[in-house]
Amino acid sequence: MACSKMSVRLAASLRCPFTLPVRFRSTVAKEQAAEDGAQGKPCPLSTGGDHMERSESPLHKPCPAVTMTFDNTQEAYKSKATWELLRSLMVFWLCSVEPLVDRNQQILQLSRKLLGQNLFEAMMKMTFYGQFVAGEDQESIKPLVRRNRAFGVGSILDYGVEEDLTQEEAEKKEIESSTAEAEKENLGPVQREKKYQVQPGFGDRRGGVISARTYFYADEAKCDHHMETFLKCIEATGGSSEDGFSAIKLTALGRPQFLLQFSEVLVKWRRFFHQLAADQGQAGLATVQIQLEVEKLKESLANLGIATKDEIHNWFTGENLGLSGTMDLLDWNSLIDSRTKLSKLLLVPNLQSGQVEALLSRFTEEEDLQMKRMLQRMDVLAKKAVETGVRLMIDAEQSYFQPAISRLTLEMQRKFNKDNPIIFNTYQCYLKEAYDNVTSDVELSRREGWHFGAKLVRGAYMHQERSRAAEVGYECPINPTYEKTNEMYHRCLDYVLEEIRHNRKANVMVASHNEDTVKFTLKRMNELGLCSEERKVYFGQLLGMCDQISFPLGQAGYPVYKYVPYGPVNEVLPYLSRRALENRSVMKGAARERELLWSEFKRRLLTGNLFYAPRF
């Protein structure tokens, strides 16, 4: 009964909760396009490379090529006073000293004891805090946000506060909040995969993560508190910057148990679709290429016990599904949506038994309510973003949460991106499945007519993901090398850029500190005729890093944003600790940014501009 009630509630919010986040052009639409072409009618779809058919936009126009270089220090640092250059040099140098970085938390704690709170805060604001954090509250961040905007750089506001938990406290919270009551009580067989169960030793999700905040579930009141914080952040974005973004994490809004379970369900149904494709001799094909033969599909569904052969036959009667004799994933999803009524959310196909089974034996009323509340909090935040004219960026998280996060984000996009790109999903390109995820979601947006919004990143959890996969015993989801990740990033980016060329409803943020990736994007924009003033392609970097990329882009007219954290000094220390770790890895591999900073300092010294301060 509990499972049934949960399904009814979620079905209303998610349309079909276990529907895969993939849609493809229906066979009927393909036949109609072919028929129109045969009759001499203009075909609304064209083919390009490995992309699906897409319409040529009448808005397409050539744009003048813009040659960008990132070594003009006068332009790169014209928004910085000389003392800020020196601060950057000092902070980056400290980040390159291994013993200091390794012991940064102990050093910060000792400094606070020796200096006292007031002197400690003053020291932090002159160094690490001042470099990487905008201010303590909504009011104090406005000068920096306005100054960056004056030099062409927008803001993605993020309240950077985290709980200061010990490893033991974090693991205890994670294990408690990620384990269902049925699992705690050992009620019936558990059809769970190791990847989607909380694992002792990996309960502290901060381990090995250097660039992302982490939330641990305490109770529903804490989730409501996080929602209120995000609402204030959205309001601050609307009040301090034009055309801005605000970032949120879904693990802050609900119990992680739901994300784990929902992710497992989504992955198993996706796997089931590919198994059906393999049974029909289509193993190894990209998802966008798979076409299931309807008669063989009917037989497979009957063998699985989903319905009788007569019931399955009736599903297709009077429908446009499968009229060509084949069915793509959009058709498959529509079939599941309207016919099988498998809205008992956590049902999965068991390929060994040939049956559809419950993931867990039962769910409590409180678990049902917790899932519903997470969806409600997401809805409140999205409505606030629409109301204030702010774009909402949903951050990516660990791969065992990500299928559910992406699916819930997709539902928000369906609802709120009808007229403008309000909701942006984040795609981590170090994942092996990144290209399939991007292309699938683009196709769904095109089919349903809403605005696709994506932030492309390389990924923040590589070390943790690889260690967990190796120790727990499942296939590592991460690309094997950095070069493969770069290839994946550029492949996903190129697909979206091509989509923008043909469909002006697509939007992408290139969130990267990699100069080669930025140059690749500019080159492809010029080749495809994508103008910066259309504001379809954005660039993003962290506050305090890569100014030599951000500000020249902004001053050249490209929409570029800094990821701007803010919060009280003591409460953002965990964030600052990770910035130190991240900069160590950056500075260890290359000293380009420090060289540029030194060059600009020496230029000002030699030209008599040592006391330069920006005017805006």
Coordinates of C-alpha atoms in Angstrom, one line a residue:
M1 CA 0.0 0.0 0.0
A2 CA 2.8 2.4 0.9
C3 CA 4.5 1.7 -2.4
S4 CA 1.3 2.4 -4.2
K5 CA 0.6 5.7 -2.5
M6 CA 4.2 6.8 -3.1
S7 CA 3.8 6.0 -6.8
V8 CA 0.6 8.0 -7.2
R9 CA 2.1 11.1 -5.5
L10 CA 5.3 11.0 -7.6
A11 CA 3.6 10.2 -10.8
A12 CA 1.8 13.5 -10.7
S13 CA 5.1 15.4 -10.3
L14 CA 7.3 13.2 -12.6
R15 CA 4.7 12.2 -15.3
C16 CA 6.3 8.8 -15.5
P17 CA 8.8 8.4 -12.7
F18 CA 10.9 5.6 -14.2
T19 CA 10.8 6.9 -17.8
L20 CA 14.4 7.1 -19.0
P21 CA 15.7 10.6 -19.5
V22 CA 15.9 9.9 -23.3
R23 CA 13.6 10.7 -26.1
F24 CA 14.1 10.1 -29.8
R25 CA 12.3 11.2 -32.9
S26 CA 9.2 9.0 -33.4
T27 CA 8.9 6.6 -36.4
V28 CA 5.7 8.3 -37.5
A29 CA 7.4 11.7 -37.6
K30 CA 10.2 10.2 -39.7
E31 CA 7.7 8.7 -42.2
Q32 CA 5.9 12.1 -42.4
A33 CA 9.2 13.9 -43.2
A34 CA 10.0 11.4 -45.9
E35 CA 6.6 11.7 -47.4
D36 CA 6.8 15.5 -47.4
G37 CA 10.2 15.2 -49.2
A38 CA 8.8 12.9 -51.8
Q39 CA 6.0 15.5 -52.5
G40 CA 8.5 18.3 -52.9
K41 CA 7.6 20.0 -49.6
P42 CA 10.4 21.6 -47.6
C43 CA 11.7 19.1 -45.1
P44 CA 12.0 20.6 -41.6
L45 CA 14.8 18.3 -40.7
S46 CA 18.4 18.0 -41.9
T47 CA 21.2 15.6 -41.0
G48 CA 24.6 16.7 -39.9
G49 CA 27.4 14.3 -38.8
D50 CA 26.4 11.9 -36.1
H51 CA 23.6 14.2 -35.0
M52 CA 19.9 13.4 -35.3
E53 CA 17.9 15.4 -37.9
R54 CA 17.3 19.0 -37.0
S55 CA 15.8 22.1 -38.5
E56 CA 18.0 24.8 -40.1
S57 CA 17.2 28.0 -38.2
P58 CA 16.2 31.0 -40.2
L59 CA 18.1 33.1 -37.6
H60 CA 21.4 31.7 -38.7
K61 CA 23.8 34.4 -39.9
P62 CA 27.5 34.6 -40.3
C63 CA 29.4 36.3 -37.5
P64 CA 32.7 38.0 -37.9
A65 CA 35.6 35.9 -36.5
V66 CA 37.0 37.2 -33.3
T67 CA 40.6 36.4 -32.5
M68 CA 41.1 36.0 -28.8
T69 CA 44.4 35.7 -27.0
F70 CA 44.8 35.2 -23.3
D71 CA 48.2 36.7 -22.8
N72 CA 47.4 40.4 -22.8
T73 CA 47.9 41.1 -19.1
Q74 CA 46.8 44.7 -19.3
E75 CA 43.4 43.7 -20.5
A76 CA 43.2 40.5 -18.4
Y77 CA 43.8 42.4 -15.1
K78 CA 42.4 45.8 -15.7
S79 CA 39.7 45.1 -13.2
K80 CA 42.3 44.5 -10.5
A81 CA 44.1 46.9 -8.3
T82 CA 47.9 46.2 -7.9
W83 CA 47.5 45.0 -4.3
E84 CA 45.0 42.4 -5.6
L85 CA 47.7 41.1 -8.1
L86 CA 50.1 40.7 -5.2
R87 CA 47.5 38.9 -3.1
S88 CA 46.8 36.5 -6.0
L89 CA 50.5 35.9 -6.4
M90 CA 50.9 35.2 -2.7
V91 CA 47.9 32.9 -2.5
F92 CA 48.9 30.9 -5.6
W93 CA 52.4 30.5 -4.3
L94 CA 51.2 29.3 -0.9
C95 CA 48.9 26.8 -2.8
S96 CA 52.0 25.4 -4.5
V97 CA 53.8 24.6 -1.2
E98 CA 53.0 21.0 -0.5
P99 CA 53.5 20.9 3.3
L100 CA 51.3 24.0 3.8
V101 CA 48.5 22.7 1.7
D102 CA 48.6 19.2 3.3
R103 CA 48.2 20.8 6.7
N104 CA 46.0 23.7 5.8
Q105 CA 43.2 22.8 8.2
Q106 CA 45.5 22.5 11.2
I107 CA 47.3 25.7 10.2
L108 CA 43.9 27.6 10.0
Q109 CA 42.8 26.3 13.4
L110 CA 46.1 27.2 15.0
S111 CA 46.0 30.7 13.5
R112 CA 42.5 31.3 14.8
K113 CA 43.6 30.3 18.3
L114 CA 46.8 32.4 18.2
L115 CA 45.3 35.5 16.6
G116 CA 41.9 35.6 18.1
Q117 CA 38.7 35.7 16.0
N118 CA 38.9 39.3 14.8
L119 CA 42.5 39.3 13.7
F120 CA 42.0 35.9 12.1
E121 CA 39.1 37.1 10.1
A122 CA 41.0 40.2 9.0
M123 CA 44.0 38.0 7.9
M124 CA 41.7 35.7 5.9
K125 CA 40.0 38.6 4.2
M126 CA 43.4 39.8 3.1
T127 CA 44.4 36.4 1.8
F128 CA 42.5 33.2 1.0
Y129 CA 39.0 34.4 1.8
G130 CA 39.5 37.7 -0.1
Q131 CA 40.8 35.7 -3.1
F132 CA 38.1 33.1 -3.4
V133 CA 35.0 34.4 -1.6
A134 CA 32.9 37.5 -2.4
G135 CA 31.8 38.5 1.0
E136 CA 29.8 37.5 4.1
D137 CA 26.3 38.2 3.1
Q138 CA 24.0 39.5 0.3
E139 CA 24.9 43.1 0.9
S140 CA 28.7 42.8 1.2
I141 CA 29.0 40.9 -2.1
K142 CA 27.4 43.7 -4.2
P143 CA 30.5 45.8 -4.8
L144 CA 32.5 42.9 -6.2
V145 CA 29.5 41.7 -8.3
R146 CA 29.0 45.2 -9.7
R147 CA 32.7 45.6 -10.5
N148 CA 32.9 42.3 -12.3
R149 CA 29.8 43.2 -14.3
A150 CA 31.3 46.6 -15.2
F151 CA 34.2 44.6 -16.8
G152 CA 31.9 42.2 -18.6
V153 CA 31.7 39.3 -16.1
G154 CA 28.5 38.1 -14.5
S155 CA 27.9 36.0 -11.4
I156 CA 26.7 32.6 -10.4
L157 CA 26.0 33.1 -6.7
D158 CA 26.5 30.2 -4.3
Y159 CA 26.1 30.3 -0.5
G160 CA 29.3 28.5 0.4
V161 CA 28.6 27.4 3.9
E162 CA 29.0 23.8 5.1
E163 CA 28.6 21.9 8.3
D164 CA 31.9 21.3 10.1
L165 CA 31.5 17.6 10.7
T166 CA 34.1 15.0 11.7
Q167 CA 34.5 12.1 9.4
E168 CA 32.8 9.8 11.9
E169 CA 29.8 12.2 12.2
A170 CA 29.5 12.5 8.4
E171 CA 29.6 8.7 7.9
K172 CA 27.0 8.1 10.6
K173 CA 24.6 10.6 9.0
E174 CA 25.1 9.3 5.5
I175 CA 24.6 5.6 6.5
E176 CA 21.5 6.5 8.5
S177 CA 19.9 8.7 5.8
S178 CA 20.7 6.4 2.9
T179 CA 19.3 3.1 4.3
A180 CA 15.6 2.4 3.9
E181 CA 13.6 1.1 6.8
A182 CA 13.0 -2.2 5.0
E183 CA 16.7 -2.7 4.7
K184 CA 17.3 -1.9 8.4
E185 CA 14.7 -4.4 9.4
N186 CA 15.8 -7.0 6.9
L187 CA 12.3 -7.4 5.5
G188 CA 12.3 -9.7 2.5
P189 CA 15.0 -10.0 -0.2
V190 CA 16.8 -6.9 -1.2
Q191 CA 17.3 -6.5 -5.0
R192 CA 19.9 -3.8 -4.7
E193 CA 23.1 -3.2 -6.5
K194 CA 26.2 -2.4 -4.5
K195 CA 26.8 0.9 -6.4
Y196 CA 23.4 2.3 -5.2
Q197 CA 23.8 1.3 -1.6
V198 CA 25.6 3.3 1.0
Q199 CA 29.1 1.9 1.6
P200 CA 31.0 1.9 4.9
G201 CA 34.2 3.8 4.3
F202 CA 32.7 6.0 1.7
G203 CA 29.9 7.6 3.8
D204 CA 31.9 10.8 4.1
R205 CA 31.3 12.1 0.6
R206 CA 33.8 14.9 1.1
G207 CA 36.7 12.5 0.7
G208 CA 38.8 13.1 -2.4
V209 CA 36.5 16.0 -3.5
I210 CA 38.2 19.3 -4.1
S211 CA 35.7 21.5 -5.8
A212 CA 32.2 20.8 -4.6
R213 CA 30.3 21.5 -1.5
T214 CA 28.8 18.5 0.3
Y215 CA 25.5 18.3 2.2
F216 CA 24.6 15.6 4.8
Y217 CA 21.0 14.9 5.6
A218 CA 20.0 15.5 9.2
D219 CA 16.2 15.9 9.1
E220 CA 13.4 17.5 7.1
A221 CA 13.7 20.8 9.0
K222 CA 17.4 21.0 7.9
C223 CA 16.3 20.5 4.3
D224 CA 13.8 23.3 4.7
H225 CA 16.6 25.5 6.1
H226 CA 18.7 24.7 3.0
M227 CA 15.8 25.6 0.8
E228 CA 15.4 29.0 2.5
T229 CA 19.1 29.6 2.1
F230 CA 18.8 28.9 -1.7
L231 CA 15.8 31.2 -1.9
K232 CA 17.8 34.0 -0.4
C233 CA 20.6 33.3 -2.8
I234 CA 18.2 33.5 -5.7
E235 CA 16.9 36.8 -4.4
A236 CA 20.5 38.1 -4.0
T237 CA 21.3 37.1 -7.6
G238 CA 18.2 38.9 -8.9
G239 CA 19.0 42.0 -6.8
S240 CA 22.7 42.3 -7.5
S241 CA 23.3 41.2 -11.1
E242 CA 21.5 41.1 -14.4
D243 CA 20.9 37.9 -16.3
G244 CA 22.6 36.0 -13.4
F245 CA 22.7 32.4 -12.2
S246 CA 22.2 30.7 -8.8
A247 CA 23.5 27.2 -8.0
I248 CA 21.8 24.5 -5.9
K249 CA 22.5 20.9 -5.0
L250 CA 19.6 18.4 -4.7
T251 CA 21.3 16.5 -1.9
A252 CA 20.6 19.6 0.2
L253 CA 16.9 19.3 -0.4
G254 CA 16.0 15.7 0.7
R255 CA 17.0 12.4 2.0
P256 CA 19.7 10.7 -0.2
Q257 CA 18.0 7.4 0.2
F258 CA 15.5 8.5 -2.5
L259 CA 18.2 9.6 -4.9
L260 CA 20.0 6.3 -4.6
Q261 CA 16.9 4.2 -5.1
F262 CA 15.5 6.3 -8.0
S263 CA 18.9 6.2 -9.7
E264 CA 19.0 2.5 -9.5
V265 CA 15.6 2.2 -11.0
L266 CA 16.4 4.5 -13.9
V267 CA 19.7 2.7 -14.6
K268 CA 18.0 -0.7 -14.6
W269 CA 15.3 0.3 -17.0
R270 CA 17.9 1.9 -19.3
R271 CA 19.9 -1.4 -19.1
F272 CA 16.7 -3.3 -19.9
F273 CA 16.1 -1.2 -23.1
H274 CA 19.7 -1.9 -24.2
Q275 CA 19.2 -5.6 -23.4
L276 CA 16.2 -5.7 -25.7
A277 CA 18.3 -4.0 -28.4
A278 CA 21.0 -6.6 -27.9
D279 CA 18.4 -9.4 -28.3
Q280 CA 17.6 -7.8 -31.6
G281 CA 21.2 -7.7 -32.8
Q282 CA 21.8 -4.0 -32.0
A283 CA 24.4 -4.3 -29.3
G284 CA 27.0 -1.6 -29.3
L285 CA 25.0 0.9 -31.2
A286 CA 24.7 4.5 -29.8
T287 CA 21.4 5.1 -28.0
V288 CA 20.3 7.5 -30.8
Q289 CA 20.6 4.8 -33.4
I290 CA 18.6 2.0 -31.7
Q291 CA 15.3 1.0 -33.4
L292 CA 13.5 -2.0 -31.9
E293 CA 11.4 -4.2 -34.1
V294 CA 7.8 -4.1 -32.8
E295 CA 6.9 -7.7 -33.1
K296 CA 10.0 -8.9 -31.4
L297 CA 9.4 -6.3 -28.7
K298 CA 5.9 -7.6 -28.1
E299 CA 7.3 -11.1 -27.6
S300 CA 10.0 -9.9 -25.2
L301 CA 7.4 -7.9 -23.1
A302 CA 5.2 -10.9 -22.9
N303 CA 8.0 -13.2 -21.8
L304 CA 8.9 -10.8 -19.0
G305 CA 5.4 -11.1 -17.7
I306 CA 4.7 -7.4 -18.0
A307 CA 1.4 -8.2 -19.6
T308 CA -0.3 -10.9 -21.7
K309 CA 0.1 -11.1 -25.5
D310 CA -3.4 -9.9 -26.0
E311 CA -2.9 -6.9 -23.7
I312 CA 0.3 -6.0 -25.4
H313 CA -1.4 -6.2 -28.8
N314 CA -4.1 -3.9 -27.6
W315 CA -1.6 -1.3 -26.6
F316 CA -0.7 -0.7 -30.2
T317 CA -4.2 -0.8 -31.5
G318 CA -5.4 2.6 -32.7
E319 CA -2.0 4.2 -31.8
N320 CA 0.7 5.7 -34.0
L321 CA 3.3 3.7 -32.1
G322 CA 5.3 1.4 -34.2
L323 CA 3.4 1.9 -37.5
S324 CA 6.7 1.6 -39.4
G325 CA 7.4 -1.7 -37.7
T326 CA 10.2 -0.3 -35.5
M327 CA 10.2 1.6 -32.2
D328 CA 12.8 4.0 -30.8
L329 CA 13.2 5.0 -27.2
L330 CA 10.7 7.8 -27.4
D331 CA 8.0 5.4 -28.6
W332 CA 9.1 2.9 -25.9
N333 CA 8.8 5.6 -23.2
S334 CA 5.4 6.6 -24.5
L335 CA 4.3 3.0 -24.4
I336 CA 5.4 2.6 -20.8
D337 CA 3.8 5.9 -19.8
S338 CA 0.4 5.3 -21.1
R339 CA -0.1 1.5 -21.0
T340 CA 1.7 -0.4 -18.4
K341 CA 0.7 1.8 -15.5
L342 CA 4.0 0.8 -13.7
S343 CA 3.8 3.9 -11.7
K344 CA 4.8 2.0 -8.6
L345 CA 8.0 3.9 -8.8
L346 CA 10.6 1.4 -7.6
L347 CA 9.8 -1.5 -9.8
V348 CA 12.6 -2.9 -11.9
P349 CA 13.1 -5.6 -14.5
N350 CA 15.1 -8.7 -13.3
L351 CA 16.7 -10.1 -16.3
Q352 CA 17.7 -13.3 -14.5
S353 CA 14.2 -14.2 -13.4
G354 CA 12.4 -12.6 -16.3
Q355 CA 10.1 -10.7 -14.0
V356 CA 9.4 -7.2 -12.9
E357 CA 10.1 -6.9 -9.2
A358 CA 10.0 -4.4 -6.3
L359 CA 13.3 -2.8 -5.5
L360 CA 12.4 -3.1 -1.8
S361 CA 9.7 -5.0 0.0
R362 CA 7.9 -1.9 1.5
F363 CA 8.2 1.8 2.2
T364 CA 7.0 3.7 5.2
E365 CA 4.6 6.6 5.2
E366 CA 7.4 8.9 6.3
E367 CA 9.6 7.8 3.4
D368 CA 6.8 8.6 1.1
L369 CA 6.5 12.0 2.5
Q370 CA 10.2 12.7 2.4
M371 CA 10.2 12.0 -1.4
K372 CA 7.3 14.3 -1.9
R373 CA 8.9 17.1 0.1
M374 CA 12.0 17.0 -2.0
L375 CA 10.0 17.5 -5.1
Q376 CA 8.0 20.3 -3.5
R377 CA 11.3 22.1 -2.5
M378 CA 12.6 21.9 -6.0
D379 CA 9.3 23.4 -7.3
V380 CA 9.5 26.3 -4.8
L381 CA 13.0 27.2 -5.9
A382 CA 12.2 27.0 -9.6
K383 CA 9.2 29.3 -9.2
K384 CA 11.3 31.8 -7.3
A385 CA 13.9 31.7 -10.1
V386 CA 11.2 32.5 -12.7
E387 CA 9.8 35.2 -10.5
T388 CA 13.2 37.0 -10.1
G389 CA 14.5 36.4 -13.6
V390 CA 17.3 34.2 -12.4
R391 CA 18.6 31.0 -14.1
L392 CA 18.9 28.0 -11.7
M393 CA 21.9 25.8 -12.2
I394 CA 21.6 22.3 -10.7
D395 CA 25.0 21.0 -9.7
A396 CA 26.1 17.5 -10.6
E397 CA 27.0 15.1 -7.8
Q398 CA 28.3 11.5 -7.4
S399 CA 27.4 9.0 -10.2
Y400 CA 25.2 6.9 -7.9
F401 CA 23.0 10.0 -7.3
Q402 CA 23.3 11.5 -10.7
P403 CA 20.7 9.6 -12.7
A404 CA 18.0 10.7 -10.3
I405 CA 19.3 14.2 -10.1
S406 CA 19.3 14.5 -13.9
R407 CA 15.9 13.0 -14.2
L408 CA 14.4 15.4 -11.7
T409 CA 16.2 18.3 -13.3
L410 CA 14.7 17.2 -16.6
E411 CA 11.2 17.4 -15.2
M412 CA 11.9 20.9 -14.0
Q413 CA 13.1 21.9 -17.4
R414 CA 10.0 20.4 -19.0
K415 CA 7.9 22.6 -16.7
F416 CA 9.9 25.8 -16.4
N417 CA 11.9 26.0 -19.7
K418 CA 8.9 26.4 -22.0
D419 CA 9.6 30.1 -22.8
N420 CA 13.1 30.7 -21.5
P421 CA 16.1 28.6 -20.4
I422 CA 15.5 28.9 -16.6
I423 CA 16.8 25.5 -15.4
F424 CA 20.3 24.3 -16.4
N425 CA 21.5 20.7 -15.8
T426 CA 25.2 19.9 -15.3
Y427 CA 26.9 17.2 -17.3
Q428 CA 30.2 15.7 -16.0
C429 CA 32.2 14.8 -19.0
Y430 CA 34.6 12.5 -17.2
L431 CA 31.6 10.0 -17.2
K432 CA 31.7 7.4 -19.9
E433 CA 28.0 7.9 -20.5
A434 CA 28.2 11.7 -20.8
Y435 CA 27.6 11.9 -24.6
D436 CA 24.6 9.6 -24.4
N437 CA 23.1 11.7 -21.6
V438 CA 23.7 15.0 -23.5
T439 CA 22.4 13.8 -26.8
S440 CA 19.3 12.2 -25.3
D441 CA 18.3 15.2 -23.3
V442 CA 18.9 17.5 -26.3
E443 CA 16.6 15.2 -28.4
L444 CA 13.9 15.3 -25.8
S445 CA 14.0 19.1 -25.6
R446 CA 13.7 19.3 -29.4
R447 CA 10.8 16.9 -29.5
E448 CA 8.8 18.7 -26.7
G449 CA 9.8 22.2 -27.7
W450 CA 11.4 23.5 -24.5
H451 CA 14.7 25.3 -24.0
F452 CA 17.6 23.0 -23.4
G453 CA 20.1 24.4 -20.8
A454 CA 23.4 22.6 -20.0
K455 CA 26.6 23.3 -18.0
L456 CA 29.5 21.2 -19.1
V457 CA 32.2 20.4 -16.6
R458 CA 34.9 17.8 -16.5
G459 CA 33.9 16.5 -13.1
A460 CA 34.6 17.0 -9.4
Y461 CA 34.6 13.4 -7.9
M462 CA 37.1 11.5 -10.0
H463 CA 39.4 10.2 -7.2
Q464 CA 36.4 9.3 -5.0
E465 CA 34.5 7.6 -7.8
R466 CA 37.5 5.5 -8.8
S467 CA 38.3 4.4 -5.3
R468 CA 34.7 3.5 -4.5
A469 CA 34.3 1.5 -7.7
A470 CA 37.5 -0.5 -7.1
E471 CA 36.9 -1.2 -3.5
V472 CA 33.2 -2.0 -3.7
G473 CA 33.5 -4.0 -6.9
Y474 CA 31.6 -2.4 -9.8
E475 CA 32.6 -0.9 -13.2
C476 CA 34.2 2.5 -12.8
P477 CA 32.0 5.1 -14.4
I478 CA 34.9 7.4 -15.1
N479 CA 36.9 7.7 -18.4
P480 CA 40.2 6.0 -18.0
T481 CA 42.4 9.0 -18.9
Y482 CA 42.4 12.8 -18.9
E483 CA 42.8 12.7 -22.6
K484 CA 39.6 10.6 -23.0
T485 CA 37.8 13.1 -20.7
N486 CA 38.9 16.0 -22.9
E487 CA 37.7 14.1 -26.0
M488 CA 34.3 13.5 -24.3
Y489 CA 34.1 17.2 -23.3
H490 CA 34.7 18.5 -26.8
R491 CA 32.4 15.9 -28.3
C492 CA 29.5 16.9 -26.0
L493 CA 30.2 20.5 -26.5
D494 CA 30.4 20.2 -30.3
Y495 CA 27.1 18.4 -30.3
V496 CA 25.3 21.2 -28.3
L497 CA 27.0 23.9 -30.5
E498 CA 25.7 22.2 -33.6
E499 CA 22.2 22.0 -32.0
I500 CA 22.4 25.8 -31.2
R501 CA 23.2 26.4 -34.8
H502 CA 20.0 24.6 -36.0
N503 CA 17.8 25.2 -33.0
R504 CA 18.1 28.5 -31.1
K505 CA 16.4 27.0 -28.0
A506 CA 19.6 25.2 -26.9
N507 CA 22.0 26.9 -24.5
V508 CA 25.3 25.8 -23.0
M509 CA 27.8 27.0 -20.4
V510 CA 31.4 26.0 -21.0
A511 CA 32.5 25.8 -17.4
S512 CA 36.2 25.2 -17.8
H513 CA 39.6 26.7 -16.8
N514 CA 41.2 24.9 -19.7
E515 CA 42.4 27.5 -22.2
D516 CA 42.4 25.0 -25.1
T517 CA 38.7 24.2 -24.5
V518 CA 37.8 27.9 -24.5
K519 CA 39.8 28.4 -27.7
F520 CA 38.1 25.3 -29.2
T521 CA 34.7 26.8 -28.3
L522 CA 35.5 30.2 -29.9
K523 CA 36.7 28.5 -33.0
R524 CA 33.6 26.4 -33.4
M525 CA 31.4 29.4 -32.7
N526 CA 33.0 31.2 -35.5
E527 CA 32.8 28.3 -37.9
L528 CA 29.1 27.8 -37.0
G529 CA 28.2 31.5 -37.1
L530 CA 27.2 31.6 -33.5
C531 CA 27.3 35.3 -32.3
S532 CA 28.2 36.2 -28.8
E533 CA 25.4 38.7 -28.6
E534 CA 22.8 36.0 -29.0
R535 CA 23.9 34.7 -25.5
K536 CA 23.4 31.1 -26.2
V537 CA 27.0 30.1 -25.3
Y538 CA 28.3 31.1 -21.9
F539 CA 31.6 30.6 -20.2
G540 CA 32.2 30.0 -16.5
Q541 CA 35.2 30.0 -14.1
L542 CA 35.7 30.1 -10.4
L543 CA 36.1 33.4 -8.5
G544 CA 39.8 34.1 -8.0
M545 CA 41.0 31.8 -10.7
C546 CA 41.7 32.2 -14.4
D547 CA 41.0 35.9 -14.7
Q548 CA 43.2 35.9 -17.8
I549 CA 40.4 34.0 -19.5
S550 CA 37.3 35.4 -17.9
F551 CA 37.9 39.1 -18.3
P552 CA 39.2 39.2 -21.9
L553 CA 36.1 37.1 -22.9
G554 CA 33.8 39.5 -21.0
Q555 CA 35.4 42.6 -22.5
A556 CA 35.1 41.1 -26.0
G557 CA 31.3 40.7 -25.5
Y558 CA 31.1 37.0 -24.7
P559 CA 28.7 36.1 -21.8
V560 CA 31.1 34.9 -19.1
Y561 CA 30.4 34.2 -15.4
K562 CA 32.3 33.8 -12.2
Y563 CA 31.2 31.1 -9.7
V564 CA 30.8 33.4 -6.7
P565 CA 30.6 31.8 -3.2
Y566 CA 29.8 33.9 -0.2
G567 CA 29.3 33.4 3.5
P568 CA 30.8 34.1 7.0
V569 CA 34.5 33.5 7.3
N570 CA 34.4 30.7 9.8
E571 CA 31.6 28.9 7.9
V572 CA 33.3 28.8 4.5
L573 CA 36.6 27.5 5.8
P574 CA 35.9 24.0 4.4
Y575 CA 35.4 25.6 1.0
L576 CA 38.6 27.5 1.3
S577 CA 40.5 24.3 2.3
R578 CA 39.4 22.7 -0.9
R579 CA 40.4 25.8 -3.0
A580 CA 43.9 25.4 -1.5
L581 CA 43.9 21.7 -2.5
E582 CA 42.6 22.5 -6.0
N583 CA 45.1 25.3 -6.6
R584 CA 47.9 23.0 -5.5
S585 CA 47.1 20.6 -8.3
V586 CA 46.7 23.4 -10.8
M587 CA 49.9 25.2 -9.8
K588 CA 51.9 22.0 -9.7
G589 CA 51.1 21.3 -13.3
A590 CA 51.5 24.8 -14.8
A591 CA 52.6 28.2 -13.6
R592 CA 51.0 30.2 -16.4
E593 CA 48.7 32.2 -14.3
R594 CA 51.4 33.2 -11.9
E595 CA 53.6 34.2 -14.8
L596 CA 50.9 36.4 -16.2
L597 CA 50.3 38.1 -12.8
W598 CA 54.1 38.8 -12.5
S599 CA 54.2 40.2 -16.0
E600 CA 51.3 42.6 -15.2
F601 CA 52.9 43.6 -11.9
K602 CA 56.2 44.4 -13.6
R603 CA 54.5 46.2 -16.5
R604 CA 52.8 48.5 -14.0
L605 CA 56.0 49.0 -12.1
L606 CA 58.0 50.0 -15.2
T607 CA 55.3 52.2 -16.6
G608 CA 54.7 54.1 -13.4
N609 CA 51.2 52.6 -12.8
L610 CA 52.1 50.7 -9.6
F611 CA 49.2 52.3 -7.7
Y612 CA 46.7 51.5 -10.4
A613 CA 43.1 51.0 -9.3
P614 CA 40.2 50.1 -11.6
R615 CA 37.6 52.8 -12.5
F616 CA 34.1 51.8 -13.3

